[in-house]
Tab-separated table of C-alpha atoms in Angstrom:
chain	number	residue	atom	x	y	z
M	1	MET	CA	37.426	-55.426	175.597
M	2	CYS	CA	36.980	-54.242	171.998
M	3	ALA	CA	38.674	-57.619	170.825
M	4	THR	CA	36.799	-59.758	172.992
M	5	LEU	CA	33.251	-58.183	171.933
M	6	LEU	CA	33.702	-57.304	168.487
M	7	GLY	CA	36.230	-59.642	167.290
M	8	ALA	CA	38.992	-57.206	167.270
M	9	CYS	CA	38.424	-53.536	166.315
M	10	GLY	CA	41.967	-53.168	165.031
M	11	GLY	CA	44.815	-50.677	165.634
M	12	THR	CA	48.236	-49.527	164.695
M	13	VAL	CA	51.168	-50.942	166.267
M	14	GLU	CA	54.886	-50.358	166.044
M	15	VAL	CA	56.941	-52.757	167.800
M	16	ARG	CA	59.851	-50.746	169.739
M	17	GLN	CA	61.009	-52.886	172.437
M	18	ALA	CA	64.759	-53.995	172.408
M	19	PHE	CA	66.048	-57.365	172.334
M	20	PRO	CA	68.746	-58.862	174.803
M	21	PRO	CA	71.909	-60.175	173.251
M	22	PRO	CA	71.987	-64.096	173.796
M	23	LEU	CA	74.319	-65.547	176.371
M	24	VAL	CA	75.927	-68.256	173.866
M	25	ALA	CA	79.219	-69.275	172.717
M	26	ARG	CA	80.612	-67.115	169.906
M	27	LEU	CA	81.321	-68.672	166.312
M	28	PRO	CA	84.726	-68.258	164.869
M	29	LEU	CA	82.902	-66.782	161.786
M	30	ARG	CA	82.995	-63.564	160.100
M	31	VAL	CA	79.991	-62.991	158.199
M	32	ALA	CA	78.329	-60.455	155.971
M	33	VAL	CA	74.467	-59.693	156.632
M	34	HIS	CA	72.138	-58.322	154.119
M	35	TYR	CA	68.782	-57.198	155.388
M	36	PRO	CA	66.429	-56.762	152.268
M	37	PRO	CA	63.761	-54.024	152.387
M	38	SER	CA	61.067	-56.897	152.769
M	39	LEU	CA	62.483	-57.414	156.038
M	40	THR	CA	63.575	-54.008	157.333
M	41	ALA	CA	60.146	-52.108	156.234
M	42	TYR	CA	57.902	-55.273	156.982
M	43	VAL	CA	54.309	-53.981	157.868
M	44	HIS	CA	51.499	-56.731	158.468
M	45	ARG	CA	47.876	-55.323	157.473
M	46	GLU	CA	44.829	-57.303	158.118
M	47	LYS	CA	41.287	-56.247	156.966
M	48	GLY	CA	38.480	-58.646	156.999
M	49	ALA	CA	35.093	-59.409	158.537
M	50	ALA	CA	36.506	-60.517	161.671
M	51	GLN	CA	39.650	-58.695	161.813
M	52	GLN	CA	39.665	-54.826	161.048
M	53	GLY	CA	42.230	-52.653	160.258
M	54	TRP	CA	45.098	-54.134	162.110
M	55	SER	CA	48.712	-52.403	160.936
M	56	VAL	CA	51.847	-53.803	162.721
M	57	SER	CA	55.086	-52.595	161.794
M	58	VAL	CA	57.785	-55.214	162.505
M	59	GLY	CA	60.626	-53.772	160.180
M	60	THR	CA	62.771	-51.947	162.772
M	61	ALA	CA	62.093	-54.911	165.382
M	62	ASN	CA	63.278	-57.319	162.866
M	63	VAL	CA	66.665	-55.697	162.523
M	64	ARG	CA	67.167	-55.107	166.107
M	65	MET	CA	66.465	-58.745	166.909
M	66	PHE	CA	68.967	-60.122	164.192
M	67	ASP	CA	71.613	-57.301	165.087
M	68	ALA	CA	71.226	-58.620	168.644
M	69	VAL	CA	71.699	-61.999	167.925
M	70	PHE	CA	74.260	-62.153	164.974
M	71	THR	CA	76.416	-60.011	167.224
M	72	ALA	CA	76.490	-62.353	170.032
M	73	LEU	CA	76.741	-65.324	167.967
M	74	PHE	CA	79.228	-64.390	165.310
M	75	SER	CA	83.181	-63.326	165.750
M	76	GLU	CA	82.546	-60.616	162.868
M	77	VAL	CA	79.261	-59.307	161.487
M	78	ILE	CA	79.524	-56.681	158.486
M	79	ARG	CA	76.318	-55.111	157.414
M	80	ILE	CA	75.972	-54.756	153.796
M	81	GLY	CA	73.729	-52.799	151.589
M	82	SER	CA	73.603	-55.481	148.829
M	83	LEU	CA	74.525	-59.187	148.159
M	84	ASP	CA	77.016	-57.524	145.669
M	85	ASP	CA	78.729	-55.806	148.344
M	86	ALA	CA	80.064	-58.878	149.884
M	87	ARG	CA	82.352	-59.425	146.572
M	88	THR	CA	84.240	-56.365	147.771
M	89	LEU	CA	84.944	-57.269	151.134
M	90	VAL	CA	88.600	-57.916	151.967
M	91	PRO	CA	89.122	-60.789	153.554
M	92	ALA	CA	86.209	-62.477	152.092
M	93	PRO	CA	83.334	-63.404	154.704
M	94	ASP	CA	82.899	-66.988	155.705
M	95	ALA	CA	79.158	-66.572	154.803
M	96	ILE	CA	76.402	-64.084	153.686
M	97	ILE	CA	73.229	-64.274	155.776
M	98	GLN	CA	70.140	-63.008	154.584
M	99	PRO	CA	66.925	-63.338	156.494
M	100	ALA	CA	63.424	-62.558	155.288
M	101	LEU	CA	60.286	-62.427	157.156
M	102	ALA	CA	58.090	-65.198	155.048
M	103	ALA	CA	54.842	-65.187	157.356
M	104	TYR	CA	53.302	-63.142	159.918
M	105	GLU	CA	49.745	-64.047	161.482
M	106	LEU	CA	47.961	-62.620	163.967
M	107	SER	CA	45.286	-64.209	166.092
M	108	PRO	CA	42.756	-62.050	168.139
M	109	PRO	CA	40.833	-63.471	171.060
M	110	ALA	CA	37.715	-63.816	169.282
M	111	LEU	CA	39.170	-66.000	166.620
M	112	SER	CA	41.122	-68.274	169.100
M	113	ALA	CA	38.527	-68.322	171.674
M	114	THR	CA	41.039	-67.547	174.456
M	115	GLU	CA	41.933	-64.130	176.182
M	116	GLN	CA	45.045	-63.774	174.511
M	117	PHE	CA	46.240	-62.368	171.262
M	118	ALA	CA	48.432	-65.003	169.301
M	119	VAL	CA	51.280	-64.066	166.792
M	120	TRP	CA	53.120	-66.622	164.786
M	121	LEU	CA	55.872	-65.759	162.340
M	122	ARG	CA	58.241	-67.650	160.220
M	123	PHE	CA	61.748	-66.377	158.833
M	124	ASP	CA	63.540	-67.838	156.081
M	125	ILE	CA	67.028	-67.484	156.685
M	126	ASP	CA	69.323	-67.967	153.667
M	127	VAL	CA	72.967	-68.640	154.129
M	128	LEU	CA	75.182	-67.873	151.005
M	129	ALA	CA	78.687	-68.354	150.055
M	130	THR	CA	80.665	-65.153	148.938
M	131	ASP	CA	79.749	-65.852	145.346
M	132	GLY	CA	76.013	-65.757	145.860
M	133	ALA	CA	75.298	-69.568	145.939
M	134	ARG	CA	72.977	-70.773	148.469
M	135	LEU	CA	74.477	-73.177	151.151
M	136	PHE	CA	71.269	-73.655	152.791
M	137	SER	CA	67.876	-72.042	153.579
M	138	TRP	CA	66.894	-72.622	157.227
M	139	PRO	CA	63.010	-71.829	158.388
M	140	VAL	CA	62.902	-70.584	161.618
M	141	THR	CA	59.420	-70.068	163.266
M	142	GLY	CA	58.315	-67.879	166.828
M	143	TYR	CA	55.503	-67.900	168.660
M	144	GLY	CA	54.334	-65.319	171.254
M	145	GLN	CA	50.965	-64.878	173.052
M	146	ALA	CA	50.143	-62.074	175.276
M	147	GLY	CA	46.698	-61.367	177.318
M	148	THR	CA	44.756	-58.427	177.119
M	149	GLY	CA	44.558	-58.039	181.126
M	150	GLY	CA	45.795	-54.602	182.258
M	151	MET	CA	46.853	-53.807	178.803
M	152	SER	CA	45.210	-52.279	175.597
M	153	ASP	CA	44.666	-54.428	172.537
M	154	GLU	CA	47.635	-52.451	171.037
M	155	GLN	CA	49.914	-53.348	173.815
M	156	ALA	CA	48.921	-56.830	173.801
M	157	VAL	CA	49.570	-57.286	170.072
M	158	GLU	CA	53.038	-55.694	170.510
M	159	ARG	CA	54.080	-58.010	173.365
M	160	ALA	CA	52.895	-60.983	171.558
M	161	THR	CA	54.845	-59.950	168.627
M	162	VAL	CA	58.004	-59.154	170.825
M	163	LEU	CA	57.574	-62.680	172.622
M	164	ALA	CA	57.331	-64.186	169.003
M	165	LEU	CA	60.475	-62.397	167.953
M	166	ARG	CA	62.496	-63.451	171.044
M	167	ASP	CA	61.141	-67.136	170.407
M	168	ALA	CA	62.747	-67.078	167.023
M	169	ALA	CA	65.835	-65.272	168.383
M	170	ALA	CA	66.068	-67.953	170.882
M	171	THR	CA	65.885	-70.652	168.153
M	172	ILE	CA	68.636	-69.033	166.028
M	173	ALA	CA	70.959	-68.271	169.103
M	174	VAL	CA	71.016	-72.017	170.069
M	175	GLU	CA	70.326	-74.080	166.742
M	176	PHE	CA	72.279	-72.227	164.379
M	177	ALA	CA	75.640	-73.907	165.226
M	178	ASN	CA	73.843	-77.271	165.363
M	179	GLN	CA	72.796	-77.235	161.507
M	180	PHE	CA	74.332	-79.771	159.613
M	181	GLN	CA	75.596	-77.400	156.763
M	182	VAL	CA	76.861	-74.795	159.415
M	183	ARG	CA	78.803	-77.694	161.172
M	184	ARG	CA	80.123	-79.280	158.365
M	185	VAL	CA	80.668	-76.612	155.628
M	186	LEU	CA	81.188	-73.348	157.532
M	187	LEU	CA	83.036	-74.395	160.827
M	188	ASP	CA	85.172	-77.125	159.351
M	189	GLU	CA	86.187	-74.526	156.628
M	190	THR	CA	87.042	-71.926	159.184
M	191	ALA	CA	89.004	-74.613	161.243
M	192	ARG	CA	91.086	-75.377	158.033
M	193	ASP	CA	91.794	-71.815	157.015
M	194	ALA	CA	93.167	-71.523	160.340
M	195	GLN	CA	95.508	-74.380	160.292
Z	10	MET	CA	72.254	-91.300	183.040
Z	11	ARG	CA	73.124	-89.626	186.381
Z	12	SER	CA	70.405	-87.908	188.076
Z	13	ASP	CA	70.959	-85.152	190.473
Z	14	ARG	CA	67.429	-85.000	191.581
Z	15	ALA	CA	67.382	-85.117	195.606
Z	16	ARG	CA	65.343	-88.023	196.782
Z	17	PRO	CA	63.105	-87.080	199.519
Z	18	ALA	CA	65.054	-88.531	202.309
Z	19	LYS	CA	62.594	-86.694	204.641
Z	20	ALA	CA	59.590	-86.036	202.338
Z	21	TRP	CA	56.530	-85.092	204.286
Z	22	ARG	CA	53.302	-83.464	203.054
Z	23	ALA	CA	51.179	-81.480	204.854
Z	24	ALA	CA	47.523	-80.841	204.137
Z	25	LEU	CA	45.623	-77.946	205.264
Z	26	VAL	CA	42.198	-77.715	204.861
Z	27	ALA	CA	41.511	-74.191	205.630
Z	28	GLY	CA	37.895	-74.234	206.271
Z	29	GLY	CA	38.176	-70.554	205.878
Z	30	ALA	CA	34.579	-69.925	204.485
Z	31	GLY	CA	33.395	-66.452	204.883
Z	32	LEU	CA	30.457	-65.076	203.925
Z	33	LEU	CA	30.986	-61.623	204.262
Z	34	LEU	CA	29.984	-59.756	200.935
Z	35	ALA	CA	32.910	-62.200	199.504
Z	36	GLY	CA	30.968	-65.406	198.635
Z	37	CYS	CA	32.261	-68.732	199.998
Z	38	MET	CA	35.735	-69.909	199.538
Z	39	THR	CA	37.792	-73.207	200.727
Z	40	SER	CA	41.291	-73.572	200.554
Z	41	ARG	CA	43.659	-76.540	200.465
Z	42	LEU	CA	47.495	-76.295	200.729
Z	43	ASP	CA	49.633	-78.838	199.969
Z	44	GLU	CA	53.656	-78.953	200.650
Z	45	SER	CA	56.208	-81.353	199.543
Z	46	LYS	CA	59.836	-80.888	200.626
Z	47	ASN	CA	62.816	-82.961	199.161
Z	48	THR	CA	65.643	-81.090	200.483
Z	49	ALA	CA	66.358	-78.612	203.366
Z	50	THR	CA	66.225	-75.104	202.481
Z	51	GLY	CA	67.003	-71.551	203.571
Z	52	ILE	CA	68.079	-68.069	202.088
Z	53	ALA	CA	71.105	-66.157	203.177
Z	54	ALA	CA	71.274	-62.491	203.071
Z	55	GLY	CA	72.069	-61.149	199.845
Z	56	GLU	CA	70.265	-64.255	198.002
Z	57	SER	CA	67.176	-63.818	196.000
Z	58	ILE	CA	64.254	-65.804	194.303
Z	59	VAL	CA	62.953	-65.514	190.858
Z	60	ILE	CA	59.643	-66.505	190.235
Z	61	LEU	CA	58.484	-67.311	186.817
Z	62	ALA	CA	55.428	-68.665	184.963
Z	63	ARG	CA	55.278	-72.026	183.329
Z	64	SER	CA	55.692	-72.018	179.567
Z	65	TYR	CA	52.692	-71.467	177.452
Z	66	HIS	CA	54.307	-73.925	174.959
Z	67	LYS	CA	52.955	-76.882	177.132
Z	68	GLY	CA	49.391	-75.556	177.172
Z	69	LYS	CA	47.368	-72.905	178.855
Z	70	ALA	CA	49.285	-70.090	180.248
Z	71	VAL	CA	49.265	-68.830	183.666
Z	72	GLU	CA	47.565	-65.555	184.260
Z	73	GLU	CA	50.528	-62.691	184.029
Z	74	ASP	CA	48.673	-60.603	186.810
Z	75	LEU	CA	48.649	-63.947	189.166
Z	76	VAL	CA	52.256	-63.949	188.747
Z	77	SER	CA	52.846	-60.417	189.336
Z	78	CYS	CA	50.362	-60.591	192.617
Z	79	ILE	CA	52.778	-63.571	193.852
Z	80	ASN	CA	55.763	-61.435	193.023
Z	81	GLU	CA	54.556	-58.446	195.111
Z	82	GLU	CA	53.125	-60.861	198.027
Z	83	VAL	CA	56.249	-62.838	198.714
Z	84	GLN	CA	58.423	-59.546	199.249
Z	85	SER	CA	55.893	-58.275	201.887
Z	86	GLY	CA	55.045	-59.563	205.164
Z	87	ALA	CA	57.210	-60.626	207.984
Z	88	GLN	CA	58.644	-63.862	206.076
Z	89	ARG	CA	59.398	-61.674	203.152
Z	90	VAL	CA	62.006	-62.718	200.569
Z	91	ARG	CA	63.856	-60.795	198.239
Z	92	VAL	CA	62.478	-61.540	194.538
Z	93	THR	CA	64.708	-60.822	191.588
Z	94	PRO	CA	62.271	-59.207	188.949
Z	95	GLN	CA	61.338	-61.965	186.268
Z	96	GLN	CA	62.129	-59.789	183.194
Z	97	ASP	CA	65.432	-58.841	184.368
Z	98	PHE	CA	66.454	-62.528	184.792
Z	99	ILE	CA	65.006	-63.768	181.581
Z	100	ASP	CA	66.605	-60.990	179.627
Z	101	ALA	CA	70.093	-61.636	181.621
Z	102	LEU	CA	69.876	-65.186	181.129
Z	103	PHE	CA	68.292	-64.968	177.417
Z	104	PRO	CA	67.698	-67.361	175.383
Z	105	TRP	CA	67.761	-69.884	178.278
Z	106	PHE	CA	64.335	-69.083	179.846
Z	107	GLU	CA	62.391	-68.329	176.824
Z	108	PRO	CA	59.340	-70.336	176.962
Z	109	ARG	CA	60.580	-72.929	174.180
Z	110	ILE	CA	63.851	-73.638	175.476
Z	111	ALA	CA	63.479	-72.948	179.261
Z	112	PRO	CA	64.457	-76.319	181.292
Z	113	GLN	CA	61.549	-78.510	181.842
Z	114	SER	CA	62.541	-80.186	185.106
Z	115	ALA	CA	65.545	-79.626	187.824
Z	116	GLU	CA	67.428	-82.496	185.917
Z	117	ALA	CA	68.284	-80.202	183.149
Z	118	LEU	CA	69.760	-77.619	185.891
Z	119	PRO	CA	73.469	-79.223	185.554
Z	120	GLU	CA	73.541	-79.082	181.945
Z	121	LEU	CA	72.243	-75.496	181.971
Z	122	LEU	CA	74.543	-74.092	184.640
Z	123	ALA	CA	77.476	-75.539	182.380
Z	124	ARG	CA	76.727	-73.571	179.760
Z	125	PRO	CA	79.283	-70.649	179.069
Z	126	GLY	CA	78.021	-67.578	180.962
Z	127	VAL	CA	75.124	-68.820	182.663
Z	128	ALA	CA	76.135	-69.837	186.271
Z	129	LYS	CA	78.236	-66.527	186.478
Z	130	ARG	CA	75.367	-64.444	185.350
Z	131	ILE	CA	72.793	-66.235	187.775
Z	132	GLU	CA	75.659	-65.732	190.573
Z	133	ALA	CA	75.709	-62.027	189.602
Z	134	HIS	CA	71.946	-61.494	190.078
Z	135	GLY	CA	72.165	-63.570	193.752
Z	136	VAL	CA	69.424	-65.706	192.401
Z	137	ARG	CA	69.376	-69.026	194.806
Z	138	TYR	CA	65.778	-70.333	194.104
Z	139	ILE	CA	63.644	-70.473	190.702
Z	140	VAL	CA	60.169	-71.025	191.483
Z	141	TRP	CA	57.800	-72.202	188.801
Z	142	ILE	CA	54.267	-71.385	189.034
Z	143	ASP	CA	51.666	-73.292	186.942
Z	144	GLY	CA	47.882	-73.454	187.283
Z	145	ARG	CA	44.748	-71.400	186.188
Z	146	THR	CA	41.761	-69.963	187.624
Z	147	GLU	CA	38.760	-71.301	185.846
Z	148	LYS	CA	35.115	-71.140	186.336
Z	149	THR	CA	33.312	-74.576	186.856
Z	150	GLY	CA	29.896	-73.888	187.186
Z	151	GLY	CA	27.075	-71.685	187.517
Z	152	GLY	CA	23.132	-71.053	187.090
Z	153	GLY	CA	20.214	-69.182	188.299
Z	154	SER	CA	18.771	-66.055	186.490
Z	155	LEU	CA	18.679	-62.607	187.492
Z	156	SER	CA	16.594	-59.888	185.373
Z	157	CYS	CA	16.510	-55.914	185.880
Z	158	ALA	CA	13.995	-53.489	184.554
Z	159	ILE	CA	13.784	-49.796	184.493
Z	160	GLY	CA	10.795	-47.510	183.788
Z	161	PRO	CA	9.449	-44.266	184.507
Z	162	GLY	CA	8.740	-44.907	188.202
Z	163	GLY	CA	12.177	-46.435	188.763
Z	164	GLY	CA	13.998	-49.703	188.551
Z	165	GLY	CA	14.894	-52.802	189.930
Z	166	CYS	CA	16.064	-56.402	189.912
Z	167	LEU	CA	14.835	-59.587	190.739
Z	168	GLY	CA	16.507	-63.156	190.867
Z	169	PHE	CA	19.373	-64.993	191.789
Z	170	THR	CA	22.516	-65.975	189.998
Z	171	TRP	CA	25.484	-67.787	191.010
Z	172	TRP	CA	28.748	-69.230	189.819
Z	173	GLU	CA	31.855	-71.303	191.096
Z	174	ASP	CA	35.381	-70.988	190.393
Z	175	ASP	CA	38.333	-73.109	190.778
Z	176	ALA	CA	41.841	-71.637	191.194
Z	177	SER	CA	44.377	-74.276	191.431
Z	178	TYR	CA	48.058	-73.506	191.235
Z	179	ASP	CA	51.610	-75.234	192.088
Z	180	ALA	CA	54.786	-73.839	192.220
Z	181	ALA	CA	57.916	-76.222	191.756
Z	182	VAL	CA	61.165	-74.661	193.701
Z	183	TRP	CA	64.525	-75.482	192.216
Z	184	ASP	CA	67.590	-74.560	194.382
Z	185	LEU	CA	70.249	-73.537	192.048
Z	186	GLN	CA	73.141	-74.126	194.462
Z	187	ARG	CA	72.287	-77.741	195.012
Z	188	ARG	CA	70.954	-77.972	191.230
Z	189	SER	CA	67.928	-79.806	192.350
Z	190	ASP	CA	64.344	-79.933	192.975
Z	191	ALA	CA	63.730	-78.580	196.607
Z	192	GLY	CA	60.008	-79.472	196.360
Z	193	SER	CA	56.717	-77.848	195.365
Z	194	VAL	CA	53.814	-75.941	197.440
Z	195	SER	CA	50.308	-75.876	196.040
Z	196	ALA	CA	47.008	-73.932	196.438
Z	197	ASP	CA	43.459	-74.907	195.762
Z	198	VAL	CA	40.944	-72.470	196.157
Z	199	HIS	CA	37.149	-73.046	195.390
Z	200	GLY	CA	34.885	-70.155	195.461
Z	201	THR	CA	31.322	-69.819	194.902
Z	202	SER	CA	29.984	-66.166	193.851
Z	203	MET	CA	26.351	-65.263	193.965
Z	204	ILE	CA	24.026	-62.102	193.277
Z	205	PRO	CA	20.502	-62.366	194.954
Z	206	ALA	CA	18.457	-59.297	193.970
Z	207	LEU	CA	15.248	-58.229	195.323
Z	208	ILE	CA	14.871	-54.790	193.749
Z	209	ILE	CA	18.654	-54.003	194.708
Z	210	PRO	CA	21.388	-56.654	193.588
Z	211	LEU	CA	23.711	-57.663	196.382
Z	212	PRO	CA	26.857	-59.257	194.916
Z	213	LEU	CA	28.786	-61.743	196.952
Z	214	ILE	CA	31.907	-62.129	195.189
Z	215	ALA	CA	34.387	-64.846	195.918
Z	216	ARG	CA	37.746	-63.787	194.984
Z	217	THR	CA	39.422	-66.977	194.311
Z	218	GLN	CA	42.661	-65.887	192.349
Z	219	SER	CA	43.427	-63.060	194.576
Z	220	ALA	CA	43.133	-65.882	197.851
Z	221	ALA	CA	45.194	-68.169	195.816
Z	222	CYS	CA	48.033	-65.635	195.179
Z	223	LYS	CA	47.902	-64.746	199.058
Z	224	ASP	CA	47.990	-68.459	199.788
Z	225	MET	CA	50.885	-69.371	197.247
Z	226	ALA	CA	52.936	-66.592	198.394
Z	227	GLY	CA	52.862	-67.366	202.177
Z	228	GLN	CA	53.781	-70.766	201.314
Z	229	ILE	CA	56.686	-69.933	199.109
Z	230	SER	CA	57.821	-67.736	201.640
Z	231	ARG	CA	57.518	-70.038	204.311
Z	232	PHE	CA	59.062	-73.050	202.288
Z	233	ILE	CA	62.101	-71.249	201.422
Z	234	ARG	CA	62.739	-69.713	204.852
Z	235	ASP	CA	61.926	-72.677	206.889
Z	236	PRO	CA	64.937	-75.045	206.366
Z	237	GLY	CA	62.858	-78.292	207.492
Z	238	GLY	CA	59.523	-77.607	206.066
Z	239	GLY	CA	56.826	-75.059	205.158
Z	240	SER	CA	53.757	-74.245	207.104
């Protein structure tokens, strides 16, 4: 109601929902995963004439989402505190993955002229060799929308954010193995190592 | 490319114009229900259906409360059908029923069911049919004017205002056992609401979405339970 009449009154949201593990074929890859602080502590803040005081904490939800996807997608996942930690792993991982949340946009009903809050986000997922060289960077977008009917503005923003994260998670789970560099570099190398 | 889509060997289309116009503090409403059946249906004990909203990636979103209403209505009454909660189903099959990835037609079912673990997970939930709800309730017109005033001696309203709503929904029913499109049902409800006021306003509200929910739920239950046809 507030969002509809006044163009969003704002609020504080912490995304708490869990993410289901994807039902996909596991890739024979041992990966090290580094979550930078910019991902784990990400808070979207927005203040302006039309949107006042929205604060959306997405950091822990990012981690839960990526943990759910990577654990289902790879045969072994090792979480590391820094990129340098990957060099000490024995045996060396097949790759290092470092996701970053590059953009988060929130559109309240008054701006989108709908009855829905909409969230759009973009992750940049860097896939690195164990020496730190970048194999490729993969932009993954997510979109979610949720109506205000029957829920508060904060609940609608959380729901839209969760749907956007699930959208991104679905893309990663389904499309990671189809990335050219994954097929040609990571999976082929793994096959050679196994021989 | 091979298509598993069932041909409507005995396709039939029943059109019901329920001239159920009621003007008992409920505005005027007319309903039109349609059904198209491609294959025989039926549901065994232990089997269930799941009712899902069509993806908002395709355009306007179906109202969440309408989908919830149909879920509840289908599970009530003499023709009730067991329903698997939609979020449980979507989570169990994640990511295959996320808006961006969900199959767009029944022709995609064989490929989906061939994916690792998918058929087994659906079987574990006992889901026989997927029902996809699409549509919206929209205001299509209106007019008139009504004004109210209040003063030291009291208050009152004078005037007449009205508006029209169209609730138009359809449901595609996919048979997971046959891996085919079993058919579809639809409901179009047109309602006119009005508020005449001579000192006291008298709202005559047409609850078009609620009527569409009940119509759709009844149609879906009959479609699935009746092997040869619906209403």
